[in-house]
mmCIF file of C-alpha atoms in Angstrom:
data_model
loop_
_atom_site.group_PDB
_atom_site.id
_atom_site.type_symbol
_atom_site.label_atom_id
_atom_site.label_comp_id
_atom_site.label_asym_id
_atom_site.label_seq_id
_atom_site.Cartn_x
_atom_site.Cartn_y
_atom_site.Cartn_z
ATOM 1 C CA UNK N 1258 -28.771 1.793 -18.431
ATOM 2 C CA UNK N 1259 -30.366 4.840 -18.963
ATOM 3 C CA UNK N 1260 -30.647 7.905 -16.331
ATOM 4 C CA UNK N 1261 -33.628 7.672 -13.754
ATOM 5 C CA UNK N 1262 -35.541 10.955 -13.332
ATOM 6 C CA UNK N 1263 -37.269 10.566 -9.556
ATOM 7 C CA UNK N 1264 -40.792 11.783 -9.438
ATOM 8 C CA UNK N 1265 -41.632 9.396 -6.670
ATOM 9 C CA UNK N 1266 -39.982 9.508 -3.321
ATOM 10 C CA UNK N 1267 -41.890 5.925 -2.677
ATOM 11 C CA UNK N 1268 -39.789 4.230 -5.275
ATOM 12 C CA UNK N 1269 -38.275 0.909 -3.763
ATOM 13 C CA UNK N 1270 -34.886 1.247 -5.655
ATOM 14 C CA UNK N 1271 -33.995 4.476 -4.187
ATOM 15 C CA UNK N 1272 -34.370 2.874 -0.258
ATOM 16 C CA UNK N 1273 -30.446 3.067 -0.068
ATOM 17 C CA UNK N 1274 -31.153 6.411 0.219
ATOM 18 C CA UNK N 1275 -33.770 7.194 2.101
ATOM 19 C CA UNK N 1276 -32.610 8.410 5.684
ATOM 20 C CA UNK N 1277 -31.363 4.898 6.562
ATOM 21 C CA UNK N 1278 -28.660 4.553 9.524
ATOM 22 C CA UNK N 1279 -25.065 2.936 8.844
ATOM 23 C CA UNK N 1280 -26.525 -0.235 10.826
ATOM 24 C CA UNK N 1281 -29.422 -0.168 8.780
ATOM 25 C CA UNK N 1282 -26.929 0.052 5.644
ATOM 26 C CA UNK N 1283 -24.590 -2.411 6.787
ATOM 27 C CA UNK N 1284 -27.971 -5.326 6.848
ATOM 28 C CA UNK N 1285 -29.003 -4.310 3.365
ATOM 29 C CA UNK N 1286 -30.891 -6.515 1.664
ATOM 30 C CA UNK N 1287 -29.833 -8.323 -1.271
ATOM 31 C CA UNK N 1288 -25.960 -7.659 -0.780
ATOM 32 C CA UNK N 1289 -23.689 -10.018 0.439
ATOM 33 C CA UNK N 1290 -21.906 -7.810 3.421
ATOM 34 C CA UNK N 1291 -23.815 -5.328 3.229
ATOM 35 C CA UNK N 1292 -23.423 -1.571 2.018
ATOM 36 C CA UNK N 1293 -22.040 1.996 2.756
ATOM 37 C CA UNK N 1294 -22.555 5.396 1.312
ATOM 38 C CA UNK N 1295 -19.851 7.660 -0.600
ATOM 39 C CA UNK N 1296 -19.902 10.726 -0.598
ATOM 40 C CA UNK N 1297 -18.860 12.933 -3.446
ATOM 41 C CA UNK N 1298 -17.403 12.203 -6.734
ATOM 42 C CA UNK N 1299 -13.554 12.381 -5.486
ATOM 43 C CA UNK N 1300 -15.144 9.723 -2.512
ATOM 44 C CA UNK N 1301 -16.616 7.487 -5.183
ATOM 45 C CA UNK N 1302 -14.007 7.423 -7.304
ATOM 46 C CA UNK N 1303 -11.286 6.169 -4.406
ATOM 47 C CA UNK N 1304 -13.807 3.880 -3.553
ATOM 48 C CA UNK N 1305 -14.004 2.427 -7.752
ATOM 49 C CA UNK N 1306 -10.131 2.456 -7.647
ATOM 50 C CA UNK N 1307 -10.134 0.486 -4.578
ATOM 51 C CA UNK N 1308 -12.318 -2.124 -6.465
ATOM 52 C CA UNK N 1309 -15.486 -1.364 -4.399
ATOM 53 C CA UNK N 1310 -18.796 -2.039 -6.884
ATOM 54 C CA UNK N 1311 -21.567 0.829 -6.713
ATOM 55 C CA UNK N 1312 -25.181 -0.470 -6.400
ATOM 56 C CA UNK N 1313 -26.736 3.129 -7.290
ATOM 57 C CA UNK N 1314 -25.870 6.378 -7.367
ATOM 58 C CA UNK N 1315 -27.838 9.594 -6.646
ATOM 59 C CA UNK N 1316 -26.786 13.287 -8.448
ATOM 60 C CA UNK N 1317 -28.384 16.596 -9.071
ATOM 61 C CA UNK N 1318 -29.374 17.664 -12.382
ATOM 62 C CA UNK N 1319 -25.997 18.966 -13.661
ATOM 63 C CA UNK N 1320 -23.771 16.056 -12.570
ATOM 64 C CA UNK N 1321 -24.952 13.657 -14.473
ATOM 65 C CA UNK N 1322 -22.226 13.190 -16.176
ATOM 66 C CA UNK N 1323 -19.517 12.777 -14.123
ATOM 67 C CA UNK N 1324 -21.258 10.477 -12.435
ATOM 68 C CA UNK N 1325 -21.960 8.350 -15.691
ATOM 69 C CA UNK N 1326 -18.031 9.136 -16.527
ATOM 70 C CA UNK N 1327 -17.197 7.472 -12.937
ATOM 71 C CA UNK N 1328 -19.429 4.650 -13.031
ATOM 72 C CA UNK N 1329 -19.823 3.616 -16.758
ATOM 73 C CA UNK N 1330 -23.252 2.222 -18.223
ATOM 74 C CA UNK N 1331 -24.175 -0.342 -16.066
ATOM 75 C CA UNK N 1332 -24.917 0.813 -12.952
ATOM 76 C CA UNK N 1333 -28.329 3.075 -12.416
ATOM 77 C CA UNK N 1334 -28.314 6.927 -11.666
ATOM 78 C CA UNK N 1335 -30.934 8.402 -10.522
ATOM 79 C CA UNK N 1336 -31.287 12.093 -10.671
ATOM 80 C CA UNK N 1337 -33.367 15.162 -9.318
ATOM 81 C CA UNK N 1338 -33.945 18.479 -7.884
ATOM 82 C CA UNK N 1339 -31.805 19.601 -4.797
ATOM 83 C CA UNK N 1340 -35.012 20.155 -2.908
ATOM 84 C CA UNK N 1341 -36.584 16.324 -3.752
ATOM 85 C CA UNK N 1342 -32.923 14.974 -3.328
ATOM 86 C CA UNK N 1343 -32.792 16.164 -0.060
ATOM 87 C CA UNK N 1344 -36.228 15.379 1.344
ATOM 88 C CA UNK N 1345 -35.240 11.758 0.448
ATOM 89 C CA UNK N 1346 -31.901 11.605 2.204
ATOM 90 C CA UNK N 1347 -32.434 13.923 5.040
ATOM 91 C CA UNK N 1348 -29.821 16.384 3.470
ATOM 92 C CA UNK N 1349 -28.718 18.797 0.891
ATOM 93 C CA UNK N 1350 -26.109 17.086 -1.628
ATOM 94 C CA UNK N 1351 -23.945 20.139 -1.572
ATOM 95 C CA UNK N 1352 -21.399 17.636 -2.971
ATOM 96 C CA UNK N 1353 -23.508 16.668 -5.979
ATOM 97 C CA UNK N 1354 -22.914 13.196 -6.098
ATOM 98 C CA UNK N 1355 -23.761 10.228 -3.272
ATOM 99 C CA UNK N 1356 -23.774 6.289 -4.352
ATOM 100 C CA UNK N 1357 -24.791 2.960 -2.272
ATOM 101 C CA UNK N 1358 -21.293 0.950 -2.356
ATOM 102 C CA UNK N 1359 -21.291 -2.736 -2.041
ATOM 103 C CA UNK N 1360 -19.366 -3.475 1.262
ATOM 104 C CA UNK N 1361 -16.021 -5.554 0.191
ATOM 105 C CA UNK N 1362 -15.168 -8.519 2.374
ATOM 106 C CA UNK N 1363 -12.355 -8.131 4.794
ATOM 107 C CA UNK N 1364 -9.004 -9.044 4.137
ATOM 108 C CA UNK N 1365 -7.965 -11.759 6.814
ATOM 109 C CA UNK N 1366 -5.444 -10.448 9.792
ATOM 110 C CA UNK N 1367 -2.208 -12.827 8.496
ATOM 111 C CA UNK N 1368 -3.007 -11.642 5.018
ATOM 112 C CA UNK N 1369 -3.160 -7.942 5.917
ATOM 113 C CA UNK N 1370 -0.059 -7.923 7.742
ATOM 114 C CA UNK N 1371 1.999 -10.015 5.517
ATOM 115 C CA UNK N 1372 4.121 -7.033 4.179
ATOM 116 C CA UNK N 1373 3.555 -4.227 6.325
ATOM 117 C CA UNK N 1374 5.946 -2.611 8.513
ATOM 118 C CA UNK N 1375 4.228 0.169 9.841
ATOM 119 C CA UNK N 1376 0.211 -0.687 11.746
ATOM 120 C CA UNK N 1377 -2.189 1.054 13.755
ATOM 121 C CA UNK N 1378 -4.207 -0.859 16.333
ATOM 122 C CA UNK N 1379 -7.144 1.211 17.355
ATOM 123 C CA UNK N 1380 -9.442 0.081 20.723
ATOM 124 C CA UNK N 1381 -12.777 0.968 21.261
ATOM 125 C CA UNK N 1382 -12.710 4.355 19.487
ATOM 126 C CA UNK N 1383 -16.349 5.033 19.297
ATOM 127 C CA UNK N 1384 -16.129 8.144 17.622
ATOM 128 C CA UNK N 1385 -16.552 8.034 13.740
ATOM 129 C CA UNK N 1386 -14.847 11.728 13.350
ATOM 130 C CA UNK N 1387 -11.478 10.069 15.144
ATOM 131 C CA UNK N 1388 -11.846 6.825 13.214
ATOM 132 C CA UNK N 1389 -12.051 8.924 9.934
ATOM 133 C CA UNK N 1390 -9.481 11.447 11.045
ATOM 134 C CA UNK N 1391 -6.899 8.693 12.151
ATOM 135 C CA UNK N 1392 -7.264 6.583 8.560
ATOM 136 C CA UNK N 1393 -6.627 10.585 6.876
ATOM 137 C CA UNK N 1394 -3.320 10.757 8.838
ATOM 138 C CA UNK N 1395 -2.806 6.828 8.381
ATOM 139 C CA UNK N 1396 -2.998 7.452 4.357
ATOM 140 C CA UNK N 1397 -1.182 10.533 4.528
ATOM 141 C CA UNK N 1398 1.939 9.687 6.604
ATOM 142 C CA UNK N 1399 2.181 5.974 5.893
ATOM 143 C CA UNK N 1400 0.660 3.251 7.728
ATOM 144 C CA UNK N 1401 0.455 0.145 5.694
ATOM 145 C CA UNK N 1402 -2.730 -1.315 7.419
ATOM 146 C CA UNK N 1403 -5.246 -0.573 10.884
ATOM 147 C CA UNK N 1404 -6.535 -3.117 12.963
ATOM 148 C CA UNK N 1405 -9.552 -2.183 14.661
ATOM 149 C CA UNK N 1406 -11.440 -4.007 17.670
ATOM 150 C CA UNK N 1407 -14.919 -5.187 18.424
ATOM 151 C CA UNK N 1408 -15.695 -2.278 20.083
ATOM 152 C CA UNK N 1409 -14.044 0.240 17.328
ATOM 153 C CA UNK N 1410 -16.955 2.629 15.476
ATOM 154 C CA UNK N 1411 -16.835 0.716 12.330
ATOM 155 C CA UNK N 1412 -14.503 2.908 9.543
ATOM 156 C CA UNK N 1413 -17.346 2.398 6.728
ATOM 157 C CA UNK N 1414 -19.660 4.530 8.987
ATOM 158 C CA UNK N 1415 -20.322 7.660 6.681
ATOM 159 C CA UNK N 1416 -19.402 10.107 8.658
ATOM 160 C CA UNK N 1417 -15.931 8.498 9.523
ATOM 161 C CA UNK N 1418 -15.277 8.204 5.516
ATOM 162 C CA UNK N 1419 -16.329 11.465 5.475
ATOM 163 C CA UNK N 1420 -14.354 13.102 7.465
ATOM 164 C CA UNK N 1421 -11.122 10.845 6.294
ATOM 165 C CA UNK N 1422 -12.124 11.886 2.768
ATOM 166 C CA UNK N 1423 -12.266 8.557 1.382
ATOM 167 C CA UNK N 1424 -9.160 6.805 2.878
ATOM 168 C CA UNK N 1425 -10.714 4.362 4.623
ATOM 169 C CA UNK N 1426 -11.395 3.068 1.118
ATOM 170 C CA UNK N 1427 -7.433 3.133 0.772
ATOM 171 C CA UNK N 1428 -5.593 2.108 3.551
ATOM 172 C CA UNK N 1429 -6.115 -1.269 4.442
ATOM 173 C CA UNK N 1430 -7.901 -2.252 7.469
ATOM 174 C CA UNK N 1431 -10.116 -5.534 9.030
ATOM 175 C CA UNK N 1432 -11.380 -6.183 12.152
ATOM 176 C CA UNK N 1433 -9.580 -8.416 15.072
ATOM 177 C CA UNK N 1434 -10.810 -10.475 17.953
ATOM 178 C CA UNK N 1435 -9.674 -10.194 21.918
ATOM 179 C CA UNK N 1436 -5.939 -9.647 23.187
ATOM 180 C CA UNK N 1437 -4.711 -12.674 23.252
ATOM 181 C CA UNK N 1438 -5.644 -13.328 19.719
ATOM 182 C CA UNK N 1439 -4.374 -10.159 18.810
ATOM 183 C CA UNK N 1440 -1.046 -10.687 20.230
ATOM 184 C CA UNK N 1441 -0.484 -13.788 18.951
ATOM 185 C CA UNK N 1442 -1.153 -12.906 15.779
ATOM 186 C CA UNK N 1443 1.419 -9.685 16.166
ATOM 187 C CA UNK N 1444 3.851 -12.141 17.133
ATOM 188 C CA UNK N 1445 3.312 -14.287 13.926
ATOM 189 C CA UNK N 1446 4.304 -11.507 12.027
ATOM 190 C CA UNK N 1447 7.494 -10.384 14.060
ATOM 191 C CA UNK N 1448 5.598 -6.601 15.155
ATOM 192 C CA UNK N 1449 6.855 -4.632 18.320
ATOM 193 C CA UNK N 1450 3.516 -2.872 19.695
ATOM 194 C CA UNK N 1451 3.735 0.628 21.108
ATOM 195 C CA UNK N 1452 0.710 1.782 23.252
ATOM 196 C CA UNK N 1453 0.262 5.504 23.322
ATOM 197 C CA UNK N 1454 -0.766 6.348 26.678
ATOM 198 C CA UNK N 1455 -0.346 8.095 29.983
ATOM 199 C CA UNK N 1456 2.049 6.176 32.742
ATOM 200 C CA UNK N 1457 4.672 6.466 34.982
ATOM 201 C CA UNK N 1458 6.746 4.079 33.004
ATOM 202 C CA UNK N 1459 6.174 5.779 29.918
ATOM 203 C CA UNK N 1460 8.734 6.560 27.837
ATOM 204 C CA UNK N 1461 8.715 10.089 25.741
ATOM 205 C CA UNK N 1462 7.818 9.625 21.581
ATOM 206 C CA UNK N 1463 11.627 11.729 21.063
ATOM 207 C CA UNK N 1464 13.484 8.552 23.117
ATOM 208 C CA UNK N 1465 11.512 5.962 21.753
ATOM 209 C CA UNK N 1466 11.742 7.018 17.991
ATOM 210 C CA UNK N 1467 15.319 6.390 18.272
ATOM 211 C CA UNK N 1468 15.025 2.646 18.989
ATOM 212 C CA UNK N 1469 15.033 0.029 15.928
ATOM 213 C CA UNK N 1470 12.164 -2.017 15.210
ATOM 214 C CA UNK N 1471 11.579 -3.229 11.618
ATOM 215 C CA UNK N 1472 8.513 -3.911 12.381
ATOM 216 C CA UNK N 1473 6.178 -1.952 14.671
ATOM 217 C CA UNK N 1474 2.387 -1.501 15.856
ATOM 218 C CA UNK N 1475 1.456 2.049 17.193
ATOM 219 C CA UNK N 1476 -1.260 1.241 19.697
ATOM 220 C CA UNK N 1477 -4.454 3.836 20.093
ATOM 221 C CA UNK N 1478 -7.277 3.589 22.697
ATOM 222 C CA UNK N 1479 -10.703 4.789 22.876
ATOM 223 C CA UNK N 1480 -11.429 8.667 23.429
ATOM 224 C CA UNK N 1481 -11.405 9.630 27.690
ATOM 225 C CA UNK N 1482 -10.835 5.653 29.054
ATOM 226 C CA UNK N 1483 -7.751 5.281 26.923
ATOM 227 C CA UNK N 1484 -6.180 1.736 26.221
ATOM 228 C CA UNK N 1485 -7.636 -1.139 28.618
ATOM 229 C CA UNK N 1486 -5.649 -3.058 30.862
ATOM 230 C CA UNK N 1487 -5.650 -5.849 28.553
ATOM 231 C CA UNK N 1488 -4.298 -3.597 25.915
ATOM 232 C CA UNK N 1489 -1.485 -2.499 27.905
ATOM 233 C CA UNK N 1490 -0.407 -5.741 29.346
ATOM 234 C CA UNK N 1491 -0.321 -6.717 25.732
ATOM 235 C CA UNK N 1492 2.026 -3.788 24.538
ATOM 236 C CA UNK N 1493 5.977 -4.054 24.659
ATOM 237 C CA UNK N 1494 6.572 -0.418 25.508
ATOM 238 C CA UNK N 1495 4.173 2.304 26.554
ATOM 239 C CA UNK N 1496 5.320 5.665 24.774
ATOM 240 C CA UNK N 1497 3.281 9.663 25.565
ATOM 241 C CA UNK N 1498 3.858 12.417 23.457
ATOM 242 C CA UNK N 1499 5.904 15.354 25.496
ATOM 243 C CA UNK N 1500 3.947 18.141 26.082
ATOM 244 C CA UNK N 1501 4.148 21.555 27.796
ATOM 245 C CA UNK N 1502 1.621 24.229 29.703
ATOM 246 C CA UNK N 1503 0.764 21.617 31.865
ATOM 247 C CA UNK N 1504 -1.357 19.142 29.276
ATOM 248 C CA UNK N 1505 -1.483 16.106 29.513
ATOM 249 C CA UNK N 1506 -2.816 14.656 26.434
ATOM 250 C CA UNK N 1507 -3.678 15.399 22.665
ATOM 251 C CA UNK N 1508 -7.589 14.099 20.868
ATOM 252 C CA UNK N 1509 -6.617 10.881 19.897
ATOM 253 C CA UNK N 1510 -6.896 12.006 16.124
ATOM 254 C CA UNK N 1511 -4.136 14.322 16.539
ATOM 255 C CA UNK N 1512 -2.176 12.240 18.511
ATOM 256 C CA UNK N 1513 -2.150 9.339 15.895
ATOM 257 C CA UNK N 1514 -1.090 12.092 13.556
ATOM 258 C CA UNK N 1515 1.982 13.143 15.972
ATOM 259 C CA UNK N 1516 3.039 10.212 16.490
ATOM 260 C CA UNK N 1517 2.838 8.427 13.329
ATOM 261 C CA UNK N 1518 4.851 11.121 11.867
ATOM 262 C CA UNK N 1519 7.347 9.949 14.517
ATOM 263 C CA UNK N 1520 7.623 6.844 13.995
ATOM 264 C CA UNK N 1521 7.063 6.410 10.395
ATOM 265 C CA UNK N 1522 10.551 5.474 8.507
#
């Protein structure tokens, strides 16, 4: 498939492009779940190794040929000046290289847990920046697979693969339904679930890393309201992160980070 030079900012095949939201994205027509946008070529090619299939992708004059390299001969790239590239997508492509990803269907919850030892649940984060940040540390420390809930900013957003530099196109995630579906199905699989969060019966991250449990579920909740009531009630033990100078708590990013460090083993 040859290289498409854009001369016309009307052209219906470059609509993946053209300033749509991540809702927008995620109801794209003619896909099957819909579709996401990588950015960069060290972005697109996690998301190829994952198995994730491009639609299109979009690159300035002198990447071309990576992005042929990356995506072989089948799949279209169109191509253009910085200034008409970023008129269509609202930006400039300082990284060079953006492509439409298919979305991949989600792995079912008993599937996704059936070898993991290490989870993160996360509830109701709304922020895409935390989502991506958390799935950074996730891939970079060691958790074998998130779980996020109805409420959770959805970890395809761009921003939130952004910002985790592609690992939410590594680690493996899918989405859960209430509590009590959620802890029966940690109870399936044998997990002990930790909730990270500020309480009287807390216990301190440097005690609790000392117990043994071969399998365990670190427990996040959303940024400011912290874990539900529901949440909590579902947890085994509620664990905080020591702290000094009279704070109380970490961003929930960096406290994911802290305390998956902990716990991971």
């Amino acid at each position: 498939m040859p290289v498409i030079e854009i001369s016309d900012l009307s052209d219906p095949r470059l609509v993946d492009y053209a300033h749509l939201t991540d809702v927008a994205l995620k109801k794209a027509s003619g896909t099957e779940h819909g579709l996401y946008i990588a950015e960069s070529a060290l972005v697109l090619e996690r998301a190829l190794r994952a198995g994730h299939r491009p639609r299109s992708v979009l690159a300035l004059g002198n990447t071309i040929e990576e992005a042929r390299a990356l995506v072989g001969d089948d799949v279209p790239v169109f191509v253009g000046p910085g200034e008409l590239l970023a008129e269509l997508t609202g930006y400039i492509l300082h990284r060079g290289v953006i492509a439409a990803m298919h979305r991949p269907e989600l792995p079912g919850p008993d599937a996704l847990l059936a070898g993991a030892r290490r989870i993160v649940i996360l509830e109701n984060v709304s922020d895409p920046t935390n989502v991506g940040a958390i799935f950074r540390s996730a891939g970079a420390i060691g958790a074998d697979a998130i779980l996020v809930t109805p409420r959770c900013s959805d970890p395809f957003y761009r921003r939130a693969i952004r910002v985790s530099m592609g690992t939410v196109l590594q680690v493996p995630w899918t989405r859960v339904g209430d509590w009590p579906s959620i802890r029966a199905l940690l109870d399936r699989h044998g997990f002990h679930v930790a909730a990270l969060a500020l309480a009287e019966d807390a216990v301190s991250l440097r005690d609790f890393r000392g117990t043994d449990h071969e399998r365990l579920a670190l427990l996040l909740g959303a940024e400011g309201e912290g874990l539900t009531d529901d949440a909590l009630a579902a947890s085994d033990s509620v664990v905080q992160i020591p702290m000094k100078h009279g704070i109380d708590s970490l961003n929930v990013a960096a406290a994911s980070a802290v305390a998956m460090w902990a716990l991971s083993g």
